[in-house]
Amino acid sequence: MAQHWKEIIPVDRYAVAMDGLLHEYDRKILTLLYQPLIGPTCLSLYMTLWAEVEENRLWSTVNSHHSLMNFMGIGLKEIYEARQKLEGIGLLKVYVKNEEEGRSFIYELIPPLTPEQYFLDGMLNIYLFKKIGKKQYVRLKRFFSDQSLSSQTGYTDITRSFQDVYTSSHNSPNDYYEELQTSEDDTYIGRGTAKTIQVEVSGFDFELLEAGLSESLVPKKALTKKVREAISNLAFLYEIDAIQMKNIVIGSVNEDSEIPMDELRKSARDWYQFQHQDQLPSLVDRTQPLTHHTSKNEPQTQEEQLLHYLDTTSPRQLLKDISGGAEPSVGDIRIVEDVMFQQKLFPGVVNVLIQYVLLRTDMKLTKGYVEKIASHWARKKVQTSTEAMTLAKKEHKQYLDWAEGKKAPKKSTMKNKTVRTELLPDWFEDGQNDESSKSAKTAEQPDSELNLKKQEFQEMLKKLRAGEANDEWKK
């Protein structure tokens, strides 16, 4: 479960390198534009690493991760997770070298995007708008912009050129050659270049897209490298497949048979908002982080296949699979987003929660019930799907009381009360005591409608386990 120990331990050494100098203005960009997306822990890690580099230098001294834990006052697990988020959003590069005395890392800090790059990015600005809302987004745009010089009318440029001011003298010493050379191991200290986030182009099926495009409508030369990168980013951002992307691309072509970036982004955004009632996507982990997978090996048993499915499937996709392919409602997606953001539960854990709650509430995702269980799991620091299943089994009676609005179970009334068969996931029944199961069956009265729903749900899960919903299992 503690997979971060395989990647990093307190005695591992590290040094901080910088891809050019960072400036005070970068602090404002990181704090106001990046922090809403990555959170305060990630910002604190970036700032701490930055502080270790002396002014006007590009390298820090070597330090241990144990010292970094003391500086930040948090555990190594939190540092490792924050490091991964910085890597993913393009603010950090990590290099490792394995030596006999242990591992050593280089953490290269990458400058943030400029405000112009950020607000024209097409991904980060969308996530920021969704996170902070229109009012704060507009305020930040005003904060990071001002009038351009071109807006000042009536002025004439009278600046003199170099040759108008200076002349060249040819009287110079002959021993200048070595001083003009730069060592291959050295680099000049200056401002680094910020890099925009680019989703791997290989993750999108361009062959299928091109097969659906007519040469007369969209010539192949219009799909330049820049356009392909934009399509890949938009496909990730809005979860657009190649067939849906075809119409977006066709609608973006101008009279010169070119695909302007602004028009392509606008078309993709309009398509998403039309599909999702004017909503914009949120920046959330789409699947369970690899470090928190129950098993990294190929699943063998049915239980391992189910765990693999829960760990490698996003909560949105799980809801879609359960509904037989129908898109989940905006309300259900908002409940899931709130749980992942506010309670900071991993997607695999949320998947177990969704499955449990749906079966307990007649296939309805009840907001209050979800949030109550989610807050309990957050306090218990549940991080894997296996831990979530174990806790759900252990606290099942308490969760039943919560569902019925009870503060405490009443033993006196339970003896003579007929209990309906409870709808529970398959994994809940695994490992239960056979004798208690038998006695429960004789004491409980079956409900034909509930049993039918349970049977249908179990059939769906069997298909998922067998690989009909996940082609990778068949490989």
Coordinates of C-alpha atoms in Angstrom, one line a residue:
M1 CA 0.0 0.0 0.0
A2 CA 2.8 2.4 0.8
Q3 CA 4.2 2.3 -2.7
H4 CA 6.0 5.6 -2.3
W5 CA 8.6 3.8 -0.2
K6 CA 9.7 1.9 -3.3
E7 CA 10.3 5.2 -5.1
I8 CA 11.9 7.4 -2.4
I9 CA 13.1 7.0 1.2
P10 CA 14.2 9.7 3.7
V11 CA 18.0 9.0 3.3
D12 CA 17.9 9.5 -0.5
R13 CA 19.8 12.6 -1.5
Y14 CA 18.7 15.4 -3.8
A15 CA 20.0 18.6 -5.4
V16 CA 17.9 21.4 -6.8
A17 CA 18.6 22.7 -10.3
M18 CA 16.9 25.6 -12.1
D19 CA 16.1 26.0 -15.7
G20 CA 17.0 29.7 -15.6
L21 CA 16.4 32.2 -12.9
L22 CA 13.0 32.6 -11.3
H23 CA 11.8 36.1 -10.4
E24 CA 9.5 37.7 -7.9
Y25 CA 6.7 37.9 -10.5
D26 CA 6.8 34.1 -10.8
R27 CA 5.7 33.9 -7.2
K28 CA 2.5 35.7 -8.0
I29 CA 1.9 33.5 -11.0
L30 CA 2.4 30.3 -9.0
T31 CA 0.3 31.5 -6.1
L32 CA -2.6 32.9 -8.0
L33 CA -2.8 30.9 -11.2
Y34 CA -1.3 27.5 -10.2
Q35 CA -2.2 27.1 -6.6
P36 CA -5.9 26.8 -7.2
L37 CA -5.2 23.7 -9.4
I38 CA -2.3 22.0 -7.5
G39 CA -3.1 22.9 -3.9
P40 CA -1.0 24.5 -1.1
T41 CA 1.2 21.5 -0.5
C42 CA 2.5 21.4 -4.0
L43 CA 3.1 25.2 -3.9
S44 CA 4.9 24.8 -0.6
L45 CA 7.2 22.1 -2.1
Y46 CA 8.0 24.3 -5.1
M47 CA 8.8 27.3 -3.0
T48 CA 10.9 25.3 -0.5
L49 CA 13.0 23.8 -3.4
W50 CA 13.3 27.3 -4.9
A51 CA 14.5 28.7 -1.5
E52 CA 17.4 26.1 -1.4
V53 CA 19.0 27.7 -4.4
E54 CA 21.1 30.7 -3.6
E55 CA 20.3 34.0 -5.3
N56 CA 21.6 34.3 -8.9
R57 CA 22.7 30.6 -8.9
L58 CA 21.3 27.6 -10.7
W59 CA 22.3 24.8 -8.3
S60 CA 21.7 24.1 -4.6
T61 CA 23.8 22.1 -2.3
V62 CA 23.0 18.4 -1.8
N63 CA 20.4 17.6 0.9
S64 CA 18.4 14.6 2.2
H65 CA 14.7 14.0 1.9
H66 CA 14.6 13.7 5.7
S67 CA 15.7 17.4 5.9
L68 CA 13.0 18.3 3.4
M69 CA 10.4 16.5 5.6
N70 CA 11.6 18.6 8.5
F71 CA 11.5 21.8 6.5
M72 CA 7.9 21.3 5.4
G73 CA 6.6 19.5 8.5
I74 CA 4.9 16.8 6.4
G75 CA 5.5 13.1 5.7
L76 CA 7.4 11.6 2.8
K77 CA 4.2 10.3 1.2
E78 CA 2.8 13.8 0.9
I79 CA 6.0 15.1 -0.5
Y80 CA 6.1 12.3 -3.1
E81 CA 2.5 12.9 -4.2
A82 CA 3.1 16.7 -4.4
R83 CA 6.2 16.1 -6.4
Q84 CA 4.2 14.0 -8.9
K85 CA 1.6 16.8 -9.3
L86 CA 4.4 19.3 -10.0
E87 CA 5.8 17.0 -12.6
G88 CA 2.4 16.5 -14.3
I89 CA 1.6 20.2 -14.5
G90 CA 5.0 21.0 -16.0
L91 CA 6.7 22.8 -13.1
L92 CA 9.3 20.1 -12.2
K93 CA 11.6 17.5 -13.9
V94 CA 13.1 14.7 -11.9
Y95 CA 16.3 12.8 -12.6
V96 CA 17.6 9.8 -10.6
K97 CA 20.9 8.0 -10.4
N98 CA 21.3 4.7 -8.5
E99 CA 24.7 4.3 -6.8
E100 CA 26.1 1.8 -4.3
E101 CA 25.6 4.2 -1.4
G102 CA 22.0 5.0 -2.4
R103 CA 19.9 7.0 -4.8
S104 CA 20.4 10.6 -5.7
F105 CA 17.9 12.8 -7.4
I106 CA 18.0 16.1 -9.3
Y107 CA 14.9 18.2 -9.0
E108 CA 14.9 20.7 -11.9
L109 CA 12.5 23.6 -11.3
I110 CA 10.7 24.7 -14.5
P111 CA 9.5 28.4 -14.7
P112 CA 5.7 28.8 -14.7
L113 CA 4.0 29.9 -17.9
T114 CA 3.8 33.7 -18.4
P115 CA 0.3 35.1 -17.8
E116 CA -0.2 35.4 -21.6
Q117 CA 0.7 31.8 -22.1
Y118 CA -1.5 30.7 -19.2
F119 CA -4.6 32.5 -20.2
L120 CA -4.2 31.4 -23.9
D121 CA -3.2 27.8 -22.9
G122 CA -6.5 26.1 -23.8
M123 CA -6.2 23.7 -20.9
L124 CA -5.0 25.3 -17.6
N125 CA -7.2 28.4 -18.1
I126 CA -10.3 26.2 -18.6
Y127 CA -9.5 24.3 -15.4
L128 CA -8.9 27.5 -13.5
F129 CA -12.2 29.1 -14.7
K130 CA -14.0 26.0 -13.5
K131 CA -12.2 26.0 -10.2
I132 CA -12.5 29.7 -9.1
G133 CA -15.5 30.9 -11.1
K134 CA -16.1 33.7 -13.6
K135 CA -15.8 36.6 -11.1
Q136 CA -12.4 35.6 -9.7
Y137 CA -11.2 34.5 -13.2
V138 CA -11.9 38.0 -14.7
R139 CA -10.3 39.6 -11.6
L140 CA -7.1 37.6 -12.2
K141 CA -7.1 38.5 -15.9
R142 CA -7.2 42.2 -15.0
F143 CA -4.5 41.6 -12.3
F144 CA -2.1 40.1 -14.8
S145 CA -2.7 42.5 -17.7
D146 CA -2.4 46.2 -18.5
Q147 CA -2.7 48.6 -21.4
S148 CA -0.3 47.8 -24.3
L149 CA 1.9 50.5 -25.8
S150 CA 0.1 50.2 -29.1
S151 CA -3.0 51.6 -27.4
Q152 CA -1.3 55.0 -27.1
T153 CA -2.2 57.0 -30.2
G154 CA -0.5 60.1 -31.6
Y155 CA 3.1 59.1 -30.8
T156 CA 5.8 58.5 -33.4
D157 CA 8.7 56.1 -32.9
I158 CA 12.0 58.1 -33.1
T159 CA 14.3 55.5 -31.7
R160 CA 17.8 55.4 -33.3
S161 CA 19.3 52.2 -34.6
F162 CA 22.5 50.6 -33.5
Q163 CA 24.5 51.8 -36.5
D164 CA 23.2 55.4 -36.0
V165 CA 24.8 55.6 -32.6
Y166 CA 27.9 53.2 -32.7
T167 CA 30.8 52.5 -34.9
S168 CA 33.2 49.6 -35.0
S169 CA 36.9 49.8 -34.1
H170 CA 39.3 47.1 -35.5
N171 CA 42.2 47.7 -33.0
S172 CA 42.0 44.7 -30.6
P173 CA 44.4 42.3 -28.9
N174 CA 45.1 38.9 -30.5
D175 CA 44.8 36.7 -27.4
Y176 CA 41.0 36.9 -27.1
Y177 CA 40.1 33.5 -28.5
E178 CA 40.0 31.5 -25.3
E179 CA 38.0 34.1 -23.4
L180 CA 35.3 34.1 -26.0
Q181 CA 34.7 30.4 -25.7
T182 CA 32.3 28.7 -23.3
S183 CA 33.0 25.4 -21.6
E184 CA 30.6 22.6 -22.7
D185 CA 29.9 21.9 -19.0
D186 CA 28.8 25.5 -18.3
T187 CA 25.7 27.5 -19.1
Y188 CA 24.9 31.1 -18.8
I189 CA 22.6 32.2 -16.1
G190 CA 19.4 33.7 -17.5
R191 CA 15.7 33.3 -17.7
G192 CA 14.4 29.8 -18.5
T193 CA 11.7 29.0 -21.0
A194 CA 8.4 28.0 -19.7
K195 CA 6.8 24.9 -21.5
T196 CA 3.1 24.5 -22.0
I197 CA 1.5 21.1 -21.0
Q198 CA 1.3 18.7 -23.9
V199 CA -0.7 15.5 -23.7
E200 CA 0.9 12.6 -25.6
V201 CA -0.2 12.7 -29.2
S202 CA -0.1 8.8 -29.3
G203 CA -3.1 8.8 -26.9
F204 CA -5.5 9.9 -29.7
D205 CA -6.5 7.8 -32.7
F206 CA -5.5 10.2 -35.6
E207 CA -5.8 7.4 -38.1
L208 CA -9.5 7.1 -37.4
L209 CA -9.9 10.9 -37.5
E210 CA -8.1 11.2 -40.8
A211 CA -10.2 8.3 -42.3
G212 CA -13.3 10.3 -41.5
L213 CA -12.1 13.5 -43.0
S214 CA -12.7 14.3 -46.6
E215 CA -9.6 15.7 -48.5
S216 CA -11.8 18.3 -50.1
L217 CA -13.0 19.6 -46.8
V218 CA -9.9 19.2 -44.6
P219 CA -6.6 18.7 -46.6
K220 CA -4.0 16.7 -44.8
K221 CA -1.6 19.7 -44.8
A222 CA -4.0 21.4 -42.5
L223 CA -3.3 18.9 -39.7
T224 CA 0.1 20.3 -38.9
K225 CA 2.1 19.3 -35.8
K226 CA 0.7 22.2 -33.9
V227 CA -2.8 21.4 -34.8
R228 CA -2.3 17.7 -33.9
E229 CA -1.0 18.7 -30.5
A230 CA -4.0 20.9 -29.9
I231 CA -6.4 18.2 -30.9
S232 CA -4.6 15.8 -28.5
N233 CA -4.9 18.3 -25.7
L234 CA -8.6 19.0 -26.4
A235 CA -9.4 15.3 -26.7
F236 CA -8.0 14.8 -23.2
L237 CA -9.5 18.0 -21.7
Y238 CA -13.1 17.3 -23.0
E239 CA -12.9 13.5 -23.5
I240 CA -13.6 13.7 -27.2
D241 CA -13.1 10.6 -29.3
A242 CA -11.9 10.6 -32.9
I243 CA -15.5 10.3 -34.4
Q244 CA -16.7 13.3 -32.4
M245 CA -13.6 15.3 -33.1
K246 CA -14.2 14.9 -36.9
N247 CA -17.1 17.3 -36.8
I248 CA -15.3 19.8 -34.5
V249 CA -12.3 19.9 -36.9
I250 CA -14.5 20.3 -40.0
G251 CA -16.3 23.2 -38.3
S252 CA -13.0 24.9 -37.5
V253 CA -11.6 25.0 -41.0
N254 CA -11.5 28.6 -42.5
E255 CA -11.7 29.7 -46.1
D256 CA -8.0 29.2 -46.6
S257 CA -8.3 25.5 -45.7
E258 CA -6.4 26.1 -42.4
I259 CA -7.4 25.3 -38.8
P260 CA -6.9 28.3 -36.5
M261 CA -6.1 27.4 -32.9
D262 CA -8.7 29.8 -31.4
E263 CA -11.5 28.5 -33.6
L264 CA -10.6 24.8 -32.9
R265 CA -10.6 25.4 -29.1
K266 CA -13.9 27.4 -29.3
S267 CA -15.6 24.6 -31.3
A268 CA -14.4 21.9 -28.8
R269 CA -15.5 24.1 -25.8
D270 CA -18.9 24.7 -27.4
W271 CA -19.4 21.0 -28.1
Y272 CA -18.6 20.1 -24.5
Q273 CA -20.8 22.8 -23.0
F274 CA -23.7 21.7 -25.3
Q275 CA -23.2 18.1 -24.1
H276 CA -23.0 19.1 -20.4
Q277 CA -25.5 21.9 -19.9
D278 CA -22.9 24.8 -20.2
Q279 CA -20.6 23.2 -17.7
L280 CA -16.8 23.1 -18.0
P281 CA -14.5 20.2 -17.1
S282 CA -12.7 20.1 -13.7
L283 CA -9.1 19.1 -13.2
V284 CA -9.3 15.8 -11.4
D285 CA -7.3 12.6 -11.4
R286 CA -9.1 10.5 -13.9
T287 CA -8.0 7.1 -12.5
Q288 CA -6.4 5.7 -9.3
P289 CA -2.7 6.8 -9.1
L290 CA -0.4 3.9 -9.9
T291 CA 1.2 4.1 -6.5
H292 CA -2.1 3.3 -4.8
H293 CA -3.1 0.4 -7.0
T294 CA -3.9 -2.7 -5.0
S295 CA -1.7 -4.8 -7.3
K296 CA 0.6 -3.8 -10.2
N297 CA 0.7 -7.4 -11.5
E298 CA -1.6 -8.9 -14.2
P299 CA -4.9 -9.7 -12.5
Q300 CA -5.6 -13.4 -12.3
T301 CA -8.6 -14.1 -10.1
Q302 CA -12.1 -12.5 -10.4
E303 CA -11.5 -10.4 -7.3
E304 CA -8.1 -9.1 -8.7
Q305 CA -9.9 -8.3 -12.0
L306 CA -12.5 -6.3 -10.2
L307 CA -9.9 -4.4 -8.2
H308 CA -8.0 -3.7 -11.5
Y309 CA -11.1 -2.4 -13.1
L310 CA -11.9 -0.1 -10.1
D311 CA -8.2 1.2 -10.1
T312 CA -8.0 1.8 -13.8
T313 CA -11.4 3.3 -14.4
S314 CA -12.5 6.9 -13.7
P315 CA -15.6 7.4 -11.5
R316 CA -17.4 9.0 -14.5
Q317 CA -16.7 6.0 -16.6
L318 CA -17.9 3.7 -13.8
L319 CA -21.2 5.5 -13.6
K320 CA -21.5 5.3 -17.4
D321 CA -20.8 1.5 -17.3
I322 CA -23.3 0.9 -14.6
S323 CA -25.9 2.9 -16.6
G324 CA -25.3 0.7 -19.7
G325 CA -23.4 3.4 -21.6
A326 CA -25.6 6.3 -20.7
E327 CA -23.9 9.5 -19.7
P328 CA -24.1 10.3 -16.0
S329 CA -26.1 13.3 -14.9
V330 CA -24.6 16.6 -14.1
G331 CA -25.8 16.2 -10.5
D332 CA -24.0 12.8 -10.1
I333 CA -20.8 14.2 -11.6
R334 CA -20.9 17.2 -9.3
I335 CA -21.3 14.8 -6.2
V336 CA -18.3 12.8 -7.4
E337 CA -16.2 16.0 -8.0
D338 CA -17.1 17.4 -4.6
V339 CA -16.0 14.2 -2.9
M340 CA -12.7 14.0 -4.8
F341 CA -11.9 17.6 -4.2
Q342 CA -13.2 18.2 -0.7
Q343 CA -12.5 14.8 0.9
K344 CA -9.4 14.2 -1.3
L345 CA -10.3 10.6 -1.9
F346 CA -8.6 8.7 -4.7
P347 CA -10.7 7.6 -7.7
G348 CA -10.4 3.9 -6.9
V349 CA -11.8 4.6 -3.4
V350 CA -14.6 6.7 -4.9
N351 CA -15.4 3.9 -7.3
V352 CA -16.0 1.5 -4.3
L353 CA -18.1 4.2 -2.6
I354 CA -20.2 4.7 -5.7
Q355 CA -20.9 1.0 -6.1
Y356 CA -21.7 0.6 -2.4
V357 CA -24.1 3.6 -2.2
L358 CA -25.9 2.8 -5.4
L359 CA -26.8 -0.6 -4.2
R360 CA -27.8 0.7 -0.8
T361 CA -30.1 3.5 -2.1
D362 CA -31.9 1.8 -5.0
M363 CA -29.4 2.9 -7.6
K364 CA -29.6 6.6 -6.6
L365 CA -26.5 8.6 -5.8
T366 CA -27.7 10.4 -2.6
K367 CA -25.5 13.5 -1.9
G368 CA -25.8 13.5 1.9
Y369 CA -25.2 9.8 2.2
V370 CA -22.2 9.8 -0.1
E371 CA -20.6 12.8 1.7
K372 CA -21.1 11.2 5.2
I373 CA -19.4 8.0 4.2
A374 CA -16.7 9.8 2.2
S375 CA -15.8 12.1 5.2
H376 CA -15.5 9.0 7.4
W377 CA -13.2 7.3 4.9
A378 CA -11.2 10.5 4.6
R379 CA -10.7 10.6 8.4
K380 CA -9.7 7.0 8.3
K381 CA -7.2 7.8 5.6
V382 CA -8.5 5.2 3.1
Q383 CA -6.3 5.3 0.0
T384 CA -6.9 2.0 -1.9
S385 CA -9.9 0.2 -3.2
T386 CA -9.1 -2.8 -0.9
E387 CA -9.0 -0.6 2.2
A388 CA -12.4 0.9 1.1
M389 CA -13.9 -2.5 0.8
T390 CA -12.6 -3.7 4.1
L391 CA -13.9 -0.6 5.9
A392 CA -17.3 -0.9 4.2
K393 CA -17.7 -4.4 5.5
K394 CA -16.6 -3.5 9.0
E395 CA -18.9 -0.4 9.3
H396 CA -21.8 -1.8 7.4
K397 CA -24.3 -1.7 10.3
Q398 CA -23.3 1.9 11.1
Y399 CA -23.8 2.9 7.4
L400 CA -27.2 1.2 7.5
D401 CA -28.2 3.5 10.4
W402 CA -26.9 6.5 8.5
A403 CA -29.0 5.6 5.5
E404 CA -32.1 5.3 7.6
G405 CA -31.3 8.5 9.6
K406 CA -30.7 6.7 12.9
K407 CA -28.4 7.9 15.6
A408 CA -28.0 4.6 17.3
P409 CA -29.4 1.1 16.6
K410 CA -32.3 0.0 18.8
K411 CA -31.8 -3.6 19.8
S412 CA -35.2 -4.1 21.4
T413 CA -37.1 -3.3 18.1
M414 CA -34.7 -5.3 15.9
K415 CA -35.7 -8.7 17.4
N416 CA -39.2 -8.8 16.2
K417 CA -38.7 -6.8 13.0
T418 CA -38.6 -8.5 9.6
V419 CA -35.6 -7.3 7.7
R420 CA -35.5 -7.0 3.9
T421 CA -32.7 -8.5 2.0
E422 CA -29.9 -5.9 1.7
L423 CA -28.5 -5.2 -1.8
L424 CA -24.7 -5.4 -1.5
P425 CA -21.8 -5.7 -3.9
D426 CA -20.3 -9.1 -4.6
W427 CA -17.0 -8.1 -2.8
F428 CA -19.0 -7.4 0.4
E429 CA -20.1 -11.0 0.7
D430 CA -16.6 -12.4 0.0
G431 CA -15.1 -13.7 3.2
Q432 CA -18.2 -13.4 5.2
N433 CA -18.9 -16.2 7.8
D434 CA -20.9 -19.0 6.1
E435 CA -23.0 -19.7 9.2
S436 CA -24.0 -16.1 9.7
S437 CA -24.9 -16.0 6.0
K438 CA -27.1 -19.0 6.3
S439 CA -28.9 -17.6 9.4
A440 CA -29.3 -14.3 7.7
K441 CA -31.0 -15.9 4.7
T442 CA -33.5 -17.8 6.9
A443 CA -34.3 -14.7 9.0
E444 CA -34.7 -12.3 6.1
Q445 CA -37.6 -12.1 3.7
P446 CA -36.6 -12.0 0.0
D447 CA -37.8 -9.2 -2.1
S448 CA -38.2 -10.2 -5.7
E449 CA -37.7 -6.6 -7.1
L450 CA -34.5 -6.1 -5.2
N451 CA -33.2 -9.5 -6.0
L452 CA -33.8 -8.8 -9.7
K453 CA -31.9 -5.5 -9.5
K454 CA -29.1 -7.2 -7.6
Q455 CA -28.9 -10.0 -10.2
E456 CA -28.8 -7.5 -13.1
F457 CA -26.0 -5.5 -11.3
Q458 CA -24.0 -8.7 -10.6
E459 CA -24.3 -9.7 -14.2
M460 CA -22.9 -6.3 -15.2
L461 CA -20.0 -6.8 -12.8
K462 CA -19.3 -10.3 -14.1
K463 CA -19.0 -8.8 -17.6
L464 CA -16.6 -6.2 -16.3
R465 CA -14.6 -8.8 -14.4
A466 CA -14.5 -11.1 -17.4
G467 CA -13.1 -8.2 -19.6
E468 CA -16.1 -7.2 -21.7
A469 CA -15.8 -3.7 -20.4
N470 CA -12.0 -3.7 -20.4
D471 CA -10.2 -5.0 -23.4
E472 CA -6.9 -5.1 -21.6
W473 CA -8.0 -8.0 -19.5
K474 CA -8.3 -10.1 -22.7
K475 CA -4.7 -9.5 -23.7

